[in-house]
Coordinates of C-alpha atoms in Angstrom, one line a residue:
X25 CA 95.1 62.3 -63.9
X26 CA 96.0 58.7 -65.0
X27 CA 92.1 58.4 -65.6
X28 CA 92.4 61.1 -68.6
X29 CA 95.5 59.6 -69.6
X30 CA 94.1 56.0 -69.9
X31 CA 91.1 57.6 -72.5
X32 CA 93.6 59.3 -74.5
X33 CA 95.5 56.0 -74.9
X34 CA 93.0 53.7 -75.3
X35 CA 89.7 55.1 -75.9
X36 CA 90.6 56.5 -79.5
X37 CA 89.7 54.4 -82.5
X38 CA 92.6 53.0 -84.2
X39 CA 93.6 51.3 -87.5
X40 CA 90.9 50.1 -90.2
X41 CA 87.4 51.4 -88.2
X42 CA 89.4 54.6 -87.5
X43 CA 87.4 56.3 -90.7
X44 CA 83.9 54.6 -89.8
X45 CA 82.2 57.5 -87.6
X46 CA 78.8 57.0 -88.9
X47 CA 76.1 58.1 -86.4
X48 CA 74.5 55.2 -84.7
X49 CA 70.9 55.0 -82.8
X50 CA 71.6 53.7 -79.0
X51 CA 68.0 52.5 -78.7
X52 CA 68.0 49.0 -77.4
X53 CA 65.5 47.1 -79.5
X54 CA 66.6 43.3 -78.8
X55 CA 68.9 41.0 -76.4
X56 CA 69.4 37.8 -78.0
X57 CA 72.0 35.1 -78.8
X58 CA 74.2 36.3 -81.9
X59 CA 73.4 34.6 -85.6
X60 CA 77.4 34.2 -86.3
X61 CA 77.0 33.6 -90.2
X62 CA 75.3 37.0 -89.9
X63 CA 76.9 38.6 -87.2
X64 CA 80.7 37.9 -87.3
X65 CA 82.2 40.5 -89.3
X66 CA 80.2 42.7 -86.6
X67 CA 81.1 41.1 -83.5
X68 CA 84.7 41.4 -85.2
X69 CA 84.6 45.3 -85.8
X70 CA 83.4 45.5 -82.3
X71 CA 86.0 43.6 -80.8
X72 CA 88.6 45.4 -82.5
X73 CA 88.4 48.8 -81.3
X74 CA 90.4 49.5 -78.4
X75 CA 87.2 51.4 -76.6
X76 CA 85.8 48.1 -75.5
X77 CA 84.4 48.1 -72.5
X78 CA 86.9 44.7 -71.5
X79 CA 90.1 45.6 -73.4
X80 CA 90.1 42.4 -75.3
X81 CA 93.4 40.0 -75.7
X82 CA 95.1 38.6 -79.3
X83 CA 92.2 41.3 -81.1
X84 CA 94.4 43.0 -83.4
X85 CA 93.4 45.2 -86.3
X86 CA 93.4 42.3 -88.6
X87 CA 90.9 40.4 -86.6
X88 CA 88.3 39.2 -88.9
X89 CA 84.8 37.5 -89.1
X90 CA 86.5 34.0 -89.4
X91 CA 88.4 34.8 -86.4
X92 CA 84.8 34.8 -84.7
X93 CA 83.4 32.2 -85.7
X94 CA 86.9 29.8 -84.9
X95 CA 86.9 31.6 -81.6
X96 CA 83.3 31.3 -80.7
X97 CA 81.5 29.1 -83.0
X98 CA 82.1 25.6 -80.9
X99 CA 79.1 24.4 -79.3
X100 CA 80.4 24.9 -75.9
X101 CA 80.0 28.7 -76.8
X102 CA 76.6 31.1 -76.4
X103 CA 76.9 34.9 -77.4
X104 CA 74.2 37.1 -75.9
X105 CA 73.8 40.8 -78.0
X106 CA 72.3 44.1 -77.6
X107 CA 70.6 45.6 -81.3
X108 CA 69.6 48.4 -82.3
X109 CA 66.0 49.0 -84.4
X110 CA 68.2 48.7 -87.3
X111 CA 69.9 45.3 -86.3
X112 CA 73.5 46.6 -85.3
X113 CA 75.5 45.6 -82.1
X114 CA 75.5 47.7 -79.2
X115 CA 76.3 45.0 -76.5
X116 CA 78.1 41.9 -76.2
X117 CA 79.1 39.4 -74.5
X118 CA 79.6 35.5 -74.5
X119 CA 79.7 32.5 -72.1
X120 CA 81.8 29.6 -72.5
X121 CA 80.5 26.6 -70.9
X122 CA 81.7 23.2 -69.4
X123 CA 79.7 20.4 -70.2
X124 CA 80.7 18.1 -67.0
X125 CA 81.2 20.8 -64.5
X126 CA 78.9 23.7 -62.5
X127 CA 80.8 26.6 -63.8
X128 CA 80.8 28.6 -66.9
X129 CA 82.8 31.8 -68.0
X130 CA 81.6 35.2 -68.8
X131 CA 83.9 36.5 -71.7
X132 CA 84.2 39.0 -74.7
X133 CA 82.3 42.0 -73.0
X134 CA 81.8 45.0 -75.2
X135 CA 79.9 47.8 -76.3
X136 CA 80.1 50.1 -79.0
X137 CA 81.3 53.8 -77.8
X138 CA 78.4 55.7 -78.6
X139 CA 76.6 53.0 -76.8
X140 CA 78.5 53.3 -73.4
X141 CA 77.0 54.9 -70.2
X142 CA 73.3 54.2 -71.4
X143 CA 73.0 51.1 -68.9
X144 CA 73.2 48.5 -72.1
X145 CA 75.8 46.7 -71.1
X146 CA 74.4 46.3 -67.7
X147 CA 71.0 44.9 -69.2
X148 CA 73.0 42.6 -71.7
X149 CA 74.8 41.0 -68.7
X150 CA 71.8 40.5 -66.5
X151 CA 70.4 38.8 -69.4
X152 CA 73.5 36.3 -69.7
X153 CA 73.4 35.7 -66.2
X154 CA 70.0 34.5 -65.8
X155 CA 70.7 32.5 -68.8
X156 CA 73.9 30.8 -67.2
X157 CA 71.5 30.1 -63.8
X158 CA 68.2 29.9 -64.6
X159 CA 67.1 26.4 -64.5
X160 CA 66.8 24.0 -67.7
X161 CA 63.4 23.7 -68.1
X162 CA 63.3 27.8 -68.6
X163 CA 65.9 27.5 -71.2
X164 CA 68.5 28.2 -68.9
X165 CA 72.0 26.1 -68.4
X166 CA 71.3 25.8 -64.1
X167 CA 74.9 26.4 -63.7
X168 CA 76.3 27.0 -60.0
X169 CA 79.1 29.9 -60.8
X170 CA 79.9 31.9 -63.2
X171 CA 83.6 33.3 -63.6
X172 CA 85.1 36.4 -65.5
X173 CA 88.5 37.7 -66.0
X174 CA 89.2 41.3 -66.4
X175 CA 92.1 42.9 -68.0
X176 CA 93.1 45.4 -65.6
X177 CA 96.7 46.0 -66.7
X178 CA 98.6 46.4 -69.9
X179 CA 102.2 46.2 -69.9
X180 CA 102.9 48.5 -66.8
X181 CA 100.0 50.4 -67.6
X182 CA 97.0 50.1 -65.1
X183 CA 93.6 50.7 -66.9
X184 CA 90.2 51.8 -65.2
X185 CA 87.8 49.1 -66.2
X186 CA 84.1 49.8 -66.7
X187 CA 83.5 46.5 -66.7
X188 CA 85.2 46.0 -63.5
X189 CA 83.0 48.8 -61.8
X190 CA 79.7 46.7 -63.7
X191 CA 81.0 42.7 -62.5
X192 CA 81.2 44.2 -58.6
X193 CA 77.6 45.7 -58.4
X194 CA 76.5 42.7 -59.8
X195 CA 78.3 40.6 -56.6
X196 CA 81.4 39.3 -58.6
X197 CA 83.9 38.6 -55.6
X198 CA 87.5 39.3 -56.7
X199 CA 89.4 36.1 -56.9
X200 CA 93.1 37.4 -57.2
X201 CA 95.4 39.3 -60.1
X202 CA 97.0 37.1 -62.8
X203 CA 100.3 39.1 -64.4
X204 CA 101.6 38.5 -67.5
X205 CA 98.4 36.2 -68.1
X206 CA 98.7 36.5 -72.3
X207 CA 98.9 39.2 -74.3
X208 CA 96.9 42.3 -75.1
X209 CA 96.8 44.5 -78.4
X210 CA 98.6 48.0 -77.7
X211 CA 98.0 50.6 -80.7
X212 CA 100.2 52.7 -79.1
X213 CA 103.7 50.2 -79.6
X214 CA 105.3 52.0 -82.5
X215 CA 105.7 51.7 -85.0
X216 CA 102.5 49.8 -85.7
X217 CA 101.1 48.5 -82.6
X218 CA 102.0 45.0 -80.5
X219 CA 100.9 42.3 -78.3
X220 CA 102.0 43.5 -74.9
X221 CA 101.8 41.3 -71.3
X222 CA 98.5 41.8 -69.5
X223 CA 97.3 41.9 -66.4
X224 CA 94.0 40.0 -65.6
X225 CA 91.8 40.6 -62.7
X226 CA 89.7 37.2 -61.9
X227 CA 86.4 37.0 -60.4
X228 CA 83.3 34.8 -59.7
X229 CA 79.6 35.1 -59.0
X230 CA 77.6 31.9 -57.4
X231 CA 74.4 31.3 -57.9
X232 CA 73.5 31.8 -54.4
X233 CA 74.7 35.4 -54.4
X234 CA 73.3 36.0 -57.1
X235 CA 69.9 35.1 -55.8
X236 CA 70.5 36.7 -53.0
X237 CA 70.6 33.9 -50.9
X238 CA 73.0 33.8 -47.2
X239 CA 72.9 32.2 -44.2
X240 CA 69.1 34.7 -42.7
X241 CA 67.8 33.9 -46.2
X242 CA 67.9 30.4 -46.7
X243 CA 65.6 31.2 -50.0
X244 CA 66.1 33.6 -52.9
X245 CA 64.6 36.4 -52.8
X246 CA 61.8 36.9 -54.4
X247 CA 62.4 40.2 -56.7
X248 CA 65.8 38.2 -57.7
X249 CA 63.7 35.2 -58.4
X250 CA 61.6 37.0 -60.7
X251 CA 63.8 39.1 -62.3
X252 CA 65.7 36.1 -63.5
X253 CA 62.5 34.9 -64.9
X254 CA 62.0 38.2 -66.6
X255 CA 65.5 38.3 -68.1
X256 CA 65.1 34.3 -69.4
X257 CA 61.9 35.6 -70.8
X258 CA 63.2 38.5 -72.6
X259 CA 66.3 36.4 -74.1
X260 CA 63.9 34.0 -76.0
X261 CA 61.3 36.5 -77.0
X262 CA 58.7 35.6 -74.7
X263 CA 58.3 39.1 -73.0
X264 CA 59.4 42.7 -75.0
X265 CA 62.1 44.7 -73.8
X266 CA 61.8 47.4 -71.7
X267 CA 64.2 49.9 -72.1
X268 CA 67.3 50.0 -69.7
X269 CA 67.4 52.7 -67.6
X270 CA 70.0 56.2 -68.7
X271 CA 72.9 56.2 -66.6
X272 CA 75.0 58.7 -65.7
X273 CA 79.1 58.7 -64.4
X274 CA 82.5 57.8 -66.4
X275 CA 82.9 54.8 -65.0
X276 CA 79.3 53.4 -65.5
X277 CA 78.5 50.7 -68.5

């Protein structure tokens, strides 16, 4: 089966992180903003792992905490992480914003392999979307659109991406494929791996769709509005975090 081949090719740790197989507590204790001086090295280690939900372009085995800070350290980047009780990052997602536009871009979505299929990435993305679309008076960015780009192929190989299923479930709409968009690290290119062309699926979610607004419901659906306010309260520590629901199935995160 293609799925088992992809797991075999892209699901095994490779490079400097291969030996570190400590048991990780996948219990979510908090979801909030990353603190780069403290978290950069941990984010780099997570992004280097080839299993990451979104196959990350240009992340090589030598990727470092300094590289992380150079990439997402600007004032237009916000990184949100889910942590376990010991402070280990289970899931991370970054939001790149564009100050003079109404759009933002969800990027660098990754989950530790020991925290997969537990609903943690799902809950983290909910908080990211609430932050992007939420009103400024509640600490949100009040954006109208969140874009995303999911890598669905590397070279000639297709990838079954759990992140695609996750975002489709959030009402993101596919906007088309871009081949040869950039390069992504493939550890299977001999002898030491290489950067190879990747295929990117562009996706977008509008605020109206996020809030359930359509012709029949010109006002936001109350349950979606309540969920947005709840996730903003979780982000800023005003509301205790309830455990995300347990998920099952090979394509869920």
